[in-house]
Short mmCIF file of C-alpha atoms in Angstrom, two decimals:
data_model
loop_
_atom_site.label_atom_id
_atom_site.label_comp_id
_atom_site.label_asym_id
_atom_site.label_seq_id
_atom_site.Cartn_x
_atom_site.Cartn_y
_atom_site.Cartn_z
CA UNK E 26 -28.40 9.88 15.19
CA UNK E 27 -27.25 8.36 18.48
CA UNK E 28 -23.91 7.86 17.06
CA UNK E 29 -22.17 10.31 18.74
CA UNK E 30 -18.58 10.69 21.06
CA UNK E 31 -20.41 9.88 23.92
CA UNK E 32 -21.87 6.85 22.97
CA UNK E 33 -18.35 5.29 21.85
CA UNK E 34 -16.80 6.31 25.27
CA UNK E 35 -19.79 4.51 26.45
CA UNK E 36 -19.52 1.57 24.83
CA UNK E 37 -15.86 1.31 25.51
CA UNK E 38 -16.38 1.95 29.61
CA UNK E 39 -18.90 -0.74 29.60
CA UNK E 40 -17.65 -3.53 27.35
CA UNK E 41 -16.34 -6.25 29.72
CA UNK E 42 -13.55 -7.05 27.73
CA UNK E 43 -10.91 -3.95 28.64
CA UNK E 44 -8.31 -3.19 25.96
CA UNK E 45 -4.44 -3.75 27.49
CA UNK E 46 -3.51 -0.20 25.93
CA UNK E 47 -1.15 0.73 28.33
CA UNK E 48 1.25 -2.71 27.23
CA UNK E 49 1.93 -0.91 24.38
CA UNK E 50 3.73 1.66 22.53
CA UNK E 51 0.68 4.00 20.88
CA UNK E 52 1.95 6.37 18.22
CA UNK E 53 1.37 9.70 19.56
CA UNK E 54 -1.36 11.19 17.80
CA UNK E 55 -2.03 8.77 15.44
CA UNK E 56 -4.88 6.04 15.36
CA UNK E 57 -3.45 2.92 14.18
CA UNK E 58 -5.52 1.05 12.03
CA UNK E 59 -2.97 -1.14 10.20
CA UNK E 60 -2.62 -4.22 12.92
CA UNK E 61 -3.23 -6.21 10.37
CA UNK E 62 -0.21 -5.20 8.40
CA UNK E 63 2.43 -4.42 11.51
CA UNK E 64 1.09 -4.71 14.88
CA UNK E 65 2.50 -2.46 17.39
CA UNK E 66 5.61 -2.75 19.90
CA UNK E 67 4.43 -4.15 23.37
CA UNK E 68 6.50 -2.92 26.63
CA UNK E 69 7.18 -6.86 26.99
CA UNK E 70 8.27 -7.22 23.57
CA UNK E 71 10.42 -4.45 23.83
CA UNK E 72 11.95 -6.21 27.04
CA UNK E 73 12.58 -9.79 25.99
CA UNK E 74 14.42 -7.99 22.92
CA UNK E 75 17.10 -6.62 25.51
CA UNK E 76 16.78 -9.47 27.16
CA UNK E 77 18.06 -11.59 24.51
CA UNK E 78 20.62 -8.77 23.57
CA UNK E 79 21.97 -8.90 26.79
CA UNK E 80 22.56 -13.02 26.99
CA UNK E 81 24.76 -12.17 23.46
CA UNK E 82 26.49 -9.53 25.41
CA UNK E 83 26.80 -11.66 28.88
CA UNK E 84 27.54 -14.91 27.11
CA UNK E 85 28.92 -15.18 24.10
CA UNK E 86 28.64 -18.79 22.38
CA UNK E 87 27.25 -19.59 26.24
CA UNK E 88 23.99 -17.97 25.38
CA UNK E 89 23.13 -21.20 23.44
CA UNK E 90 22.39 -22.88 26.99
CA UNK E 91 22.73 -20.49 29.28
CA UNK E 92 20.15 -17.51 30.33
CA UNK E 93 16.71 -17.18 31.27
CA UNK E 94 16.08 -17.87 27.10
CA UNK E 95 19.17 -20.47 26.06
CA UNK E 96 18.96 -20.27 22.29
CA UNK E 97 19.01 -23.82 21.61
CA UNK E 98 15.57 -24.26 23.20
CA UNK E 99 14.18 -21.19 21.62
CA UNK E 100 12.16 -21.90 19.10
CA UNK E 101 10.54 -24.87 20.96
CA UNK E 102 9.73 -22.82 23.95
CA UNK E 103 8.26 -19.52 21.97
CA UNK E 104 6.35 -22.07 20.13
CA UNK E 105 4.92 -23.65 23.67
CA UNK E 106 3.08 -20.17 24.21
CA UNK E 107 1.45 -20.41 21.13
CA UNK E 108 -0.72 -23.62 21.76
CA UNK E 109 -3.84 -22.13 23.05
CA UNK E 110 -4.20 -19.17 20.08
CA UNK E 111 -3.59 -22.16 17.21
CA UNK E 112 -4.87 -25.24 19.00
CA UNK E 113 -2.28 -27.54 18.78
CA UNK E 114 -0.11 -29.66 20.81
CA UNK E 115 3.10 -27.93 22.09
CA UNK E 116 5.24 -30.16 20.03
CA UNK E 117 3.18 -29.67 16.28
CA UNK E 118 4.60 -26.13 16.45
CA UNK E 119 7.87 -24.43 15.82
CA UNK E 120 8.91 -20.85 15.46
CA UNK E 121 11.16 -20.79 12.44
CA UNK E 122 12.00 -19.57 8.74
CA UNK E 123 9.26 -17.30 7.48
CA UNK E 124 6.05 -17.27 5.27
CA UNK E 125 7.18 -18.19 2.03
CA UNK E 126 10.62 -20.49 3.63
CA UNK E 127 7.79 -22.36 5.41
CA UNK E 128 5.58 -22.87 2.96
CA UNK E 129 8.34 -23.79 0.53
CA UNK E 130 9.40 -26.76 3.03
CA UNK E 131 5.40 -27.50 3.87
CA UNK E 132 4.99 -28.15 0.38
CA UNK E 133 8.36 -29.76 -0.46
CA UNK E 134 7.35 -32.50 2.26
CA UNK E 135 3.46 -33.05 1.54
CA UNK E 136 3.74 -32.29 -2.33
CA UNK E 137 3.82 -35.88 -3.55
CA UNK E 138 2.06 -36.57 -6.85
CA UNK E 139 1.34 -39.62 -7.88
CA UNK E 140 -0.47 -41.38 -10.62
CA UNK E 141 -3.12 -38.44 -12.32
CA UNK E 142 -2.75 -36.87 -9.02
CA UNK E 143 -0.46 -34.38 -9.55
CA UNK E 144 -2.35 -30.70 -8.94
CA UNK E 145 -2.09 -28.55 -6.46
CA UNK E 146 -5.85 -27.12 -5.14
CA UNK E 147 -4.93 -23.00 -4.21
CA UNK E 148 -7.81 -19.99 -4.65
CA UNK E 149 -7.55 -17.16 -6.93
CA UNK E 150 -8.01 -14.14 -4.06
CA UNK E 151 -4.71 -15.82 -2.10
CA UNK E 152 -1.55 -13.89 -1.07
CA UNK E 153 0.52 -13.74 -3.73
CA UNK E 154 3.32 -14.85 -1.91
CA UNK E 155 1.99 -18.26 -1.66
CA UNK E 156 1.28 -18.64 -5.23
CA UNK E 157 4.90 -18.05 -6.39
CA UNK E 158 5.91 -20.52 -3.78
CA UNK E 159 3.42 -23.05 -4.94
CA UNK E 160 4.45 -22.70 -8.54
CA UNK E 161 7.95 -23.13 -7.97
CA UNK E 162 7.75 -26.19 -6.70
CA UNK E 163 6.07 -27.42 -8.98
CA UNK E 164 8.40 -26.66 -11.53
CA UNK E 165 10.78 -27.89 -8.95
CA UNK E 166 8.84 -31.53 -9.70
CA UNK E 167 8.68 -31.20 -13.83
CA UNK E 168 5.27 -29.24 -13.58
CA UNK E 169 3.84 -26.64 -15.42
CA UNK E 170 1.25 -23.92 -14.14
CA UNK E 171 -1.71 -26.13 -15.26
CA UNK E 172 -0.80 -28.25 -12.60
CA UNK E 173 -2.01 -25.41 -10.27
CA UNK E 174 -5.53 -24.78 -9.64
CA UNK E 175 -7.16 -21.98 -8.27
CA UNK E 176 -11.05 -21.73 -6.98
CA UNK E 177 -12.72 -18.91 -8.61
CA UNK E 178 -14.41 -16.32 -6.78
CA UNK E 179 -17.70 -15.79 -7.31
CA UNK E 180 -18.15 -11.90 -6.43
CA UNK E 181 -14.45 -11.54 -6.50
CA UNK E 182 -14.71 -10.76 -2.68
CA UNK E 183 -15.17 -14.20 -1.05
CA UNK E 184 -14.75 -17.66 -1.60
CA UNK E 185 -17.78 -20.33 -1.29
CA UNK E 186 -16.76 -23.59 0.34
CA UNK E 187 -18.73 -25.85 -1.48
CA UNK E 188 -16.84 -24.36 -4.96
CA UNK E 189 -13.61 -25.74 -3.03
CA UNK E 190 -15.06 -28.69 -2.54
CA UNK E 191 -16.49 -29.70 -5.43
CA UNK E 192 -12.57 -28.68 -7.00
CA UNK E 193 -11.35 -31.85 -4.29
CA UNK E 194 -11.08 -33.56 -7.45
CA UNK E 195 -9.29 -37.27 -8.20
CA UNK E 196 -6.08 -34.92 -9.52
CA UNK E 197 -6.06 -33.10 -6.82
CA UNK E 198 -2.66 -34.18 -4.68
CA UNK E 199 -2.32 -31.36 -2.32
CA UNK E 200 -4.63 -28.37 -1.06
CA UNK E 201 -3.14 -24.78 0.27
CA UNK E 202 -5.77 -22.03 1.37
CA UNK E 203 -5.81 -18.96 3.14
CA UNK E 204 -7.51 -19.18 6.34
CA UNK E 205 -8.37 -15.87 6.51
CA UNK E 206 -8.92 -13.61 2.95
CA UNK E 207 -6.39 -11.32 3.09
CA UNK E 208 -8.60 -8.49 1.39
CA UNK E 209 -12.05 -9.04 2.17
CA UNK E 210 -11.25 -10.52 5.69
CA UNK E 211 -13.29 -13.52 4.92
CA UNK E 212 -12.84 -16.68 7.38
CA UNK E 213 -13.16 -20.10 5.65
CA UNK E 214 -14.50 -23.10 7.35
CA UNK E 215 -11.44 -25.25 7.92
CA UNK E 216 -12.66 -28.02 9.81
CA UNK E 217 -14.93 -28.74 7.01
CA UNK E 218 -12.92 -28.13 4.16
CA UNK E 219 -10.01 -30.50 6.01
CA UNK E 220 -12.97 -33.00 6.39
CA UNK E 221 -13.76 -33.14 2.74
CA UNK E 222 -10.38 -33.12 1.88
CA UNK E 223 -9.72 -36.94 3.72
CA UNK E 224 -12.48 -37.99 2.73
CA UNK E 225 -11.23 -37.81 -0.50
CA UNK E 226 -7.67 -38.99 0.31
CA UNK E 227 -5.89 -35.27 -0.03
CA UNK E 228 -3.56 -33.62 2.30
CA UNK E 229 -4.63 -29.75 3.39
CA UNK E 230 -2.85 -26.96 4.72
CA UNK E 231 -3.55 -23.53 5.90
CA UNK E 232 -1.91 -20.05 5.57
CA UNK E 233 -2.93 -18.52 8.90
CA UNK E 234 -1.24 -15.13 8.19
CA UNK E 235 -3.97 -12.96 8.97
CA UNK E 236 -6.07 -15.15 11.51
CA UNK E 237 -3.39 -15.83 13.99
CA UNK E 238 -4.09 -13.79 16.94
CA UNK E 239 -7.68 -12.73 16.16
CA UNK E 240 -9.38 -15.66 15.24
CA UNK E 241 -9.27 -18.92 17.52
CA UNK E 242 -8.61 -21.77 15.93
CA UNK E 243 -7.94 -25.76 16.58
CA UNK E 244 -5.79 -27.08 14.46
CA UNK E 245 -5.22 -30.47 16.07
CA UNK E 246 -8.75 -31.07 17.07
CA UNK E 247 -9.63 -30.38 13.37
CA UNK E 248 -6.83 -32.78 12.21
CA UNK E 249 -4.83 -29.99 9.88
CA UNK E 250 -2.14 -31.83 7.87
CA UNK E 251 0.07 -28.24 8.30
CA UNK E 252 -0.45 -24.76 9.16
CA UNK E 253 2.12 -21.55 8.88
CA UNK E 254 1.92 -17.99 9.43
CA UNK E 255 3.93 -15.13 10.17
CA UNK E 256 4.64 -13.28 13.57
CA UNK E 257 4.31 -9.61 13.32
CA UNK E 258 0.64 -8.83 12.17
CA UNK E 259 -1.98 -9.65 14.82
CA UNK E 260 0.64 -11.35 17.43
CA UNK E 261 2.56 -8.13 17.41
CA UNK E 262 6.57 -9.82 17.08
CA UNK E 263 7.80 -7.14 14.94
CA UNK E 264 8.60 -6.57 11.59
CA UNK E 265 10.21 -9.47 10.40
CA UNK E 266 10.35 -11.50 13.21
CA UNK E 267 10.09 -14.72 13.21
CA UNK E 268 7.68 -17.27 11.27
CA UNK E 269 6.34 -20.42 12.46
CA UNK E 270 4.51 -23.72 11.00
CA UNK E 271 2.00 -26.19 12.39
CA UNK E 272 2.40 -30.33 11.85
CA UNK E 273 -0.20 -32.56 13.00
CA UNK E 274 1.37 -34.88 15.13
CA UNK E 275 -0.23 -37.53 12.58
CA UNK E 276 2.59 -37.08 10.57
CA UNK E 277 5.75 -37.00 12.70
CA UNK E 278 8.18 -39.06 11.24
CA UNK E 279 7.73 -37.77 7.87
CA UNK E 280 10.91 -36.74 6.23
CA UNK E 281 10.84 -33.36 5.42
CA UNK E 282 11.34 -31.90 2.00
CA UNK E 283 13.86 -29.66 2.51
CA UNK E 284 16.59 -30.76 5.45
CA UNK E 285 18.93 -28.98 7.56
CA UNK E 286 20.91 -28.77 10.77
CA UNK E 287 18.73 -27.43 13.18
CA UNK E 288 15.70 -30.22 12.34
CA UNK E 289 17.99 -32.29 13.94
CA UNK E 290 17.10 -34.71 16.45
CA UNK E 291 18.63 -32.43 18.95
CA UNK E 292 19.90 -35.27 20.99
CA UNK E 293 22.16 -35.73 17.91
CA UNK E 294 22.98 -32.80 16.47
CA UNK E 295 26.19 -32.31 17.38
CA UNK E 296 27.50 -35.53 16.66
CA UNK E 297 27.92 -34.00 13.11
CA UNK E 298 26.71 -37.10 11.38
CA UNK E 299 26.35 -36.77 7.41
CA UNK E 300 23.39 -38.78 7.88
CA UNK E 301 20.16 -36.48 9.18
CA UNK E 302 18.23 -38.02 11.77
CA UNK E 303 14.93 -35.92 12.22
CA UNK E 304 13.65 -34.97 15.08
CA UNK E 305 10.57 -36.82 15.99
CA UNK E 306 8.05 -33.47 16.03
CA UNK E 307 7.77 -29.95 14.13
CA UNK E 308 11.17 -28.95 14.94
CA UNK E 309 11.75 -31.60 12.32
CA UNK E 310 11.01 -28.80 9.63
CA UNK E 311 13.69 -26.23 10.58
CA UNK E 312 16.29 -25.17 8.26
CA UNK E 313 19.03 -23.57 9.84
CA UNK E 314 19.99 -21.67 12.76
CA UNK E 315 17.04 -19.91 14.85
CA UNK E 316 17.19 -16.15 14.09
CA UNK E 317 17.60 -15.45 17.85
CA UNK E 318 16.93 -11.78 17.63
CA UNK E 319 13.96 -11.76 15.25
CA UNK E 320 12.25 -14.57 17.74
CA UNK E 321 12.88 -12.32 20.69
CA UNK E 322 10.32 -9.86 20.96
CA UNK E 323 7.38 -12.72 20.28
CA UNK E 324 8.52 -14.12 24.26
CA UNK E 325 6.68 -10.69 25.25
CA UNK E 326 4.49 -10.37 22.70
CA UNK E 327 2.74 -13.87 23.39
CA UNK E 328 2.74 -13.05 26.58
CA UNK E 329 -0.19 -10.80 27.06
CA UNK E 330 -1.68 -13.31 24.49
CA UNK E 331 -1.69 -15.91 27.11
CA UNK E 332 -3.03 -13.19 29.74
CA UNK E 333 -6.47 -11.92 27.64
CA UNK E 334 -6.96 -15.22 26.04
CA UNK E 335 -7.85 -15.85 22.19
CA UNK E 336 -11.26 -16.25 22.78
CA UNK E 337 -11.50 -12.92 24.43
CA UNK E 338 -9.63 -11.18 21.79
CA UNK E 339 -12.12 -12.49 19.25
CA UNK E 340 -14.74 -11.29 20.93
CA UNK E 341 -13.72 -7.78 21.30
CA UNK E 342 -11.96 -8.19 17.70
CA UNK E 343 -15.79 -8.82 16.85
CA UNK E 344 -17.34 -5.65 19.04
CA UNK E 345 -14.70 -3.42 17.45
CA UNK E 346 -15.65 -4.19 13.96
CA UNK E 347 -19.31 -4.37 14.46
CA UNK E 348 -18.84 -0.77 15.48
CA UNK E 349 -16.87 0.05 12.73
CA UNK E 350 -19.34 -1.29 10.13
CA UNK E 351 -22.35 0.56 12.55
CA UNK E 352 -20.34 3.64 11.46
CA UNK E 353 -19.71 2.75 8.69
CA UNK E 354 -23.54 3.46 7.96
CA UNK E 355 -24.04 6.00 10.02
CA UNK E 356 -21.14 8.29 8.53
CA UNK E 357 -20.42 7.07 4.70
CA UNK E 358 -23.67 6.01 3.37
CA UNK E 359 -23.91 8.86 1.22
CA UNK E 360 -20.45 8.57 -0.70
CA UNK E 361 -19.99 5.29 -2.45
CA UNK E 362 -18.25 3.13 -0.33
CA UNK E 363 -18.68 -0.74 -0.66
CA UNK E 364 -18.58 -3.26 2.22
CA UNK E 365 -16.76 -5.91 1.09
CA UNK E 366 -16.07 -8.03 4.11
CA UNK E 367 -18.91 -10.83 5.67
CA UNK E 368 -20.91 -8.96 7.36
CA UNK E 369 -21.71 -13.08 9.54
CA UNK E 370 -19.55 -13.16 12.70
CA UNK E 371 -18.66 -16.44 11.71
CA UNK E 372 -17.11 -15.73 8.67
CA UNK E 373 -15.36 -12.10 9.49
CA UNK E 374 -11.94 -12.05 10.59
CA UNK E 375 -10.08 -9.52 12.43
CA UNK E 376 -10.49 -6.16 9.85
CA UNK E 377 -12.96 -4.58 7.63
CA UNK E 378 -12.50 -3.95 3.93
CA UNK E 379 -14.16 -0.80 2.10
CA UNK E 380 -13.95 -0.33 -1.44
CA UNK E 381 -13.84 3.47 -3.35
CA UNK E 382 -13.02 4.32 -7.07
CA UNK E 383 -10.42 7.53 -4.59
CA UNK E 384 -9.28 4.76 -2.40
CA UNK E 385 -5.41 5.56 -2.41
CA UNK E 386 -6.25 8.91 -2.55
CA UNK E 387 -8.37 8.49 0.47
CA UNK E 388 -5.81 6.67 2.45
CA UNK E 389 -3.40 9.36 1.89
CA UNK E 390 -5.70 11.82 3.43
CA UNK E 391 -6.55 9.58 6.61
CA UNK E 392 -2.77 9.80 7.17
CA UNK E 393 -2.54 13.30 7.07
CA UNK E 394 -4.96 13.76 9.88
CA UNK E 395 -3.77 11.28 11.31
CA UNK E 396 -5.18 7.41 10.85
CA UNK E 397 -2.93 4.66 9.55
CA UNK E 398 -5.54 2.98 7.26
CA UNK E 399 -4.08 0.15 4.52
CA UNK E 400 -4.42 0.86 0.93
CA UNK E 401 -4.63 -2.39 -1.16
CA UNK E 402 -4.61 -2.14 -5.35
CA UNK E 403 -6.36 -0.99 -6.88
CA UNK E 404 -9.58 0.45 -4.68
CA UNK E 405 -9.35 -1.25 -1.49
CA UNK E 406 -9.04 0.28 2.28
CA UNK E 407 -8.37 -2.05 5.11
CA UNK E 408 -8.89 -1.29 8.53
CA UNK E 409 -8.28 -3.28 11.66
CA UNK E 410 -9.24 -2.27 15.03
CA UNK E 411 -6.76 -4.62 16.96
CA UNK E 412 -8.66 -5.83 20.41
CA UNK E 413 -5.43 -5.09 22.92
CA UNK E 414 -4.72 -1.94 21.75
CA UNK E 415 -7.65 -0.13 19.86
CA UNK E 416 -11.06 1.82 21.50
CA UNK E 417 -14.31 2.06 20.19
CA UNK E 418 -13.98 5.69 20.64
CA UNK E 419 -10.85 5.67 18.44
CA UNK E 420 -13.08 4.22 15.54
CA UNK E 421 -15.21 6.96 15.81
CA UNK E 422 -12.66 9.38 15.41
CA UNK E 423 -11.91 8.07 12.31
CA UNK E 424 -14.83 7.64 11.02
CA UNK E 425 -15.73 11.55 11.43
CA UNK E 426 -12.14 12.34 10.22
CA UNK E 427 -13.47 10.09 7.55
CA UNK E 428 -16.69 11.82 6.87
CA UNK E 429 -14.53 15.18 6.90
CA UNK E 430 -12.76 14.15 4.67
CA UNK E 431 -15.66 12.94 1.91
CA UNK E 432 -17.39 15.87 2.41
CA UNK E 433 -15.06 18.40 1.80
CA UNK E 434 -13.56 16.78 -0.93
CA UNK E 435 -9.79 17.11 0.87
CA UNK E 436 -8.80 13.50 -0.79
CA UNK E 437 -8.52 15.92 -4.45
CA UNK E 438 -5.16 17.17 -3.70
CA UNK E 439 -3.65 14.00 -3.70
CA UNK E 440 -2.71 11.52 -6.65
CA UNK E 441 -4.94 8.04 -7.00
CA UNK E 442 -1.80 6.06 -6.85
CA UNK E 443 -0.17 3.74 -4.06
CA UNK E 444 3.12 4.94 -2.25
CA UNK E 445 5.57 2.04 -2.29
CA UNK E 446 4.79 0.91 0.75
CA UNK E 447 1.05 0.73 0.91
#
């Protein structure tokens, strides 16, 4: 087998595409595989979170427009360095709210049955998360769950387009999809399911939640009706920072469902009117005040973004998890495992996903020596080799820590059931 230490160092020294492993905070003696969950700190991140502490501490109620980051700008400028890794126009975005607050406005706005069309198109492998956001509002509009419709899977993995599709029914007012498959890792097509969705007169949305910052996208140039994701997976803000949404500038001037003071025109916001008067772009779907110190680490974070590029990320997103599934092969073959992530770089997203009958146990075992794996119910292990921060000969490690741990059976001593955290 040529699969050996040496030939992971080797491919690491001569991929062109260098890792930025020194921006970060590594967990000593640990491989982190769980990017996809919580990425980790970044030195800038860190920084632009004292940063921000400080203009509290320096300024008071001044912050708001004074500082290298005045708060009242905030979420329109952290939103300005996400343009190139969405691909969108600097006003579509805003940095606001969360997953679920987001998708409860996007849906609240663009949710507007009429006539028989009165369903809402969703997938049975989503986030849960979106599904209980989806449902309430339609019971917010007088609608039961029949009203929600969910694409079946057809290996319970992965989703086929053309079964979305051919669900673009004539009842069909809104569609909400996962960009990227949370479990399997599985990238849909959006351009053309947001093409066969106008055709057919529907709006479409996307929950970019684990695609942002490992797969490109472009969201304008593919005419998205909305987008929204979360901050502190692949783009590496922190847990719980900060949310944002995407609104194709198509649709500016729409009222948004849900209104408050900071979607102000900002002009006007202070006049205190009782009357809202929108502003004329994304910030038009804020809520309330920005959460200053959850946005604060995503000014660093998005930083080194903007230095490697999206497109390079990808790529060494895709090396990194070539090599994975290589060893993969080369190590496992022999006890059970099940690839159940595309296998097509165009349809693989940023992790891979095994499947084993021991899986928790498994994952409890990989922490013990060491590598921070993600269990998911009932017999799923995700692992993500994030492109700024993880090696090829890390994955290797793992993989023969891995092995180890198969062979001698050391997964026994521990229970087949998730922690709470998983």
């Amino acid at each position: 087998m040529t699969n050996t230490k040496s030939y992971a160092q080797k491919l690491e020294a001569t991929f062109p595409i260098k890792s930025m492993r020194e921006a970060f905070y590594l967990p000593e003696g640990r491989i982190y595989f769980d990017g996809n969950s919580l990425g980790l700190m970044s030195k800038k991140a860190e920084q632009s979170l004292y940063d921000l502490k400080d203009s509290w501490k320096d300024y008071g109620i001044d912050g708001w427009m004074q500082g290298e980051y005045p708060w009242y700008f905030l979420a329109e400028n952290i939103a300005q360095q996400m343009t190139q890794i969405v691909g969108a126009n600097k006003e579509e975005i805003i940095v606001t709210g969360s997953t679920t607050t987001n998708l409860h406005q996007l849906v609240a706005t663009f949710y507007q049955p009429q006539g028989k069309r009165t369903k809402i198109l969703a997938d049975e492998l989503n986030f849960p998360t979106d599904i209980y956001a989806i449902k309430s509002q339609l019971a917010l509009k007088g609608y039961d769950e029949s009203h929600l419709v969910q694409v079946a899977s057809r290996d319970g993995q992965t989703l086929y387009e053309q079964d979305i599709i051919d669900a673009m029914t004539d009842e069909i007012a809104l569609i909400v999809l996962p960009a990227v498959l949370y479990r399997s890792g599985q990238i849909l097509d959006m351009a053309t399911l947001t093409t066969a969705a106008h055709e057919r007169g529907i709006k479409i949305g996307f929950d970019l939640c684990h695609s942002v910052g490992a797969v490109p996208h472009h969201l304008h140039d593919w005419q998205v009706d909305f987008a929204f994701w979360c901050t502190y997976k692949h783009l590496n803000g922190g847990p719980g920072s900060s949310g944002a949404l995407f609104v194709h500038k198509n649709h500016f001037g729409t009222i948004p469902g849900l209104a408050g003071w900071f979607g102000s025109n900002k002009e006007k916001q202070f006049a205190m009117s009782h009357t809202f008067e929108p502003a004329f772009e994304a910030g038009a779907f804020q809520l309330g005040t920005p959460n200053v110190l959850s946005m604060a680490p995503l000014i660093g974070a998005l930083t080194l973004f903007n230095e490697m590029g999206i497109q390079r990320v990808r790529e060494r997103s895709l090396a990194l998890t070539d090599y994975m599934l290589q060893c993969v092969h080369d190590f496992l073959s022999e006890y059970q495992f099940t690839v159940c992530n595309p296998i097509d770089h165009q349809q693989r997203g940023g992790h891979i996903y095994l499947e084993h009958k021991e899986a928790a146990r498994i994952c409890k075992a990989l922490k013990e020596r060491g590598v921070i794996p993600d269990f998911r119910a009932p017999k799923g292990i995700r692992l993500a080799a994030v492109a700024m921060y993880n090696t090829f000969e890390e994955i290797y490690d793992c993989f023969t820590i891995l092995q180890e741990i198969m062979e001698t059976k050391a997964y026994e001593k521990y229970t087949n059931e998730r922690e709470i955290v998983a």
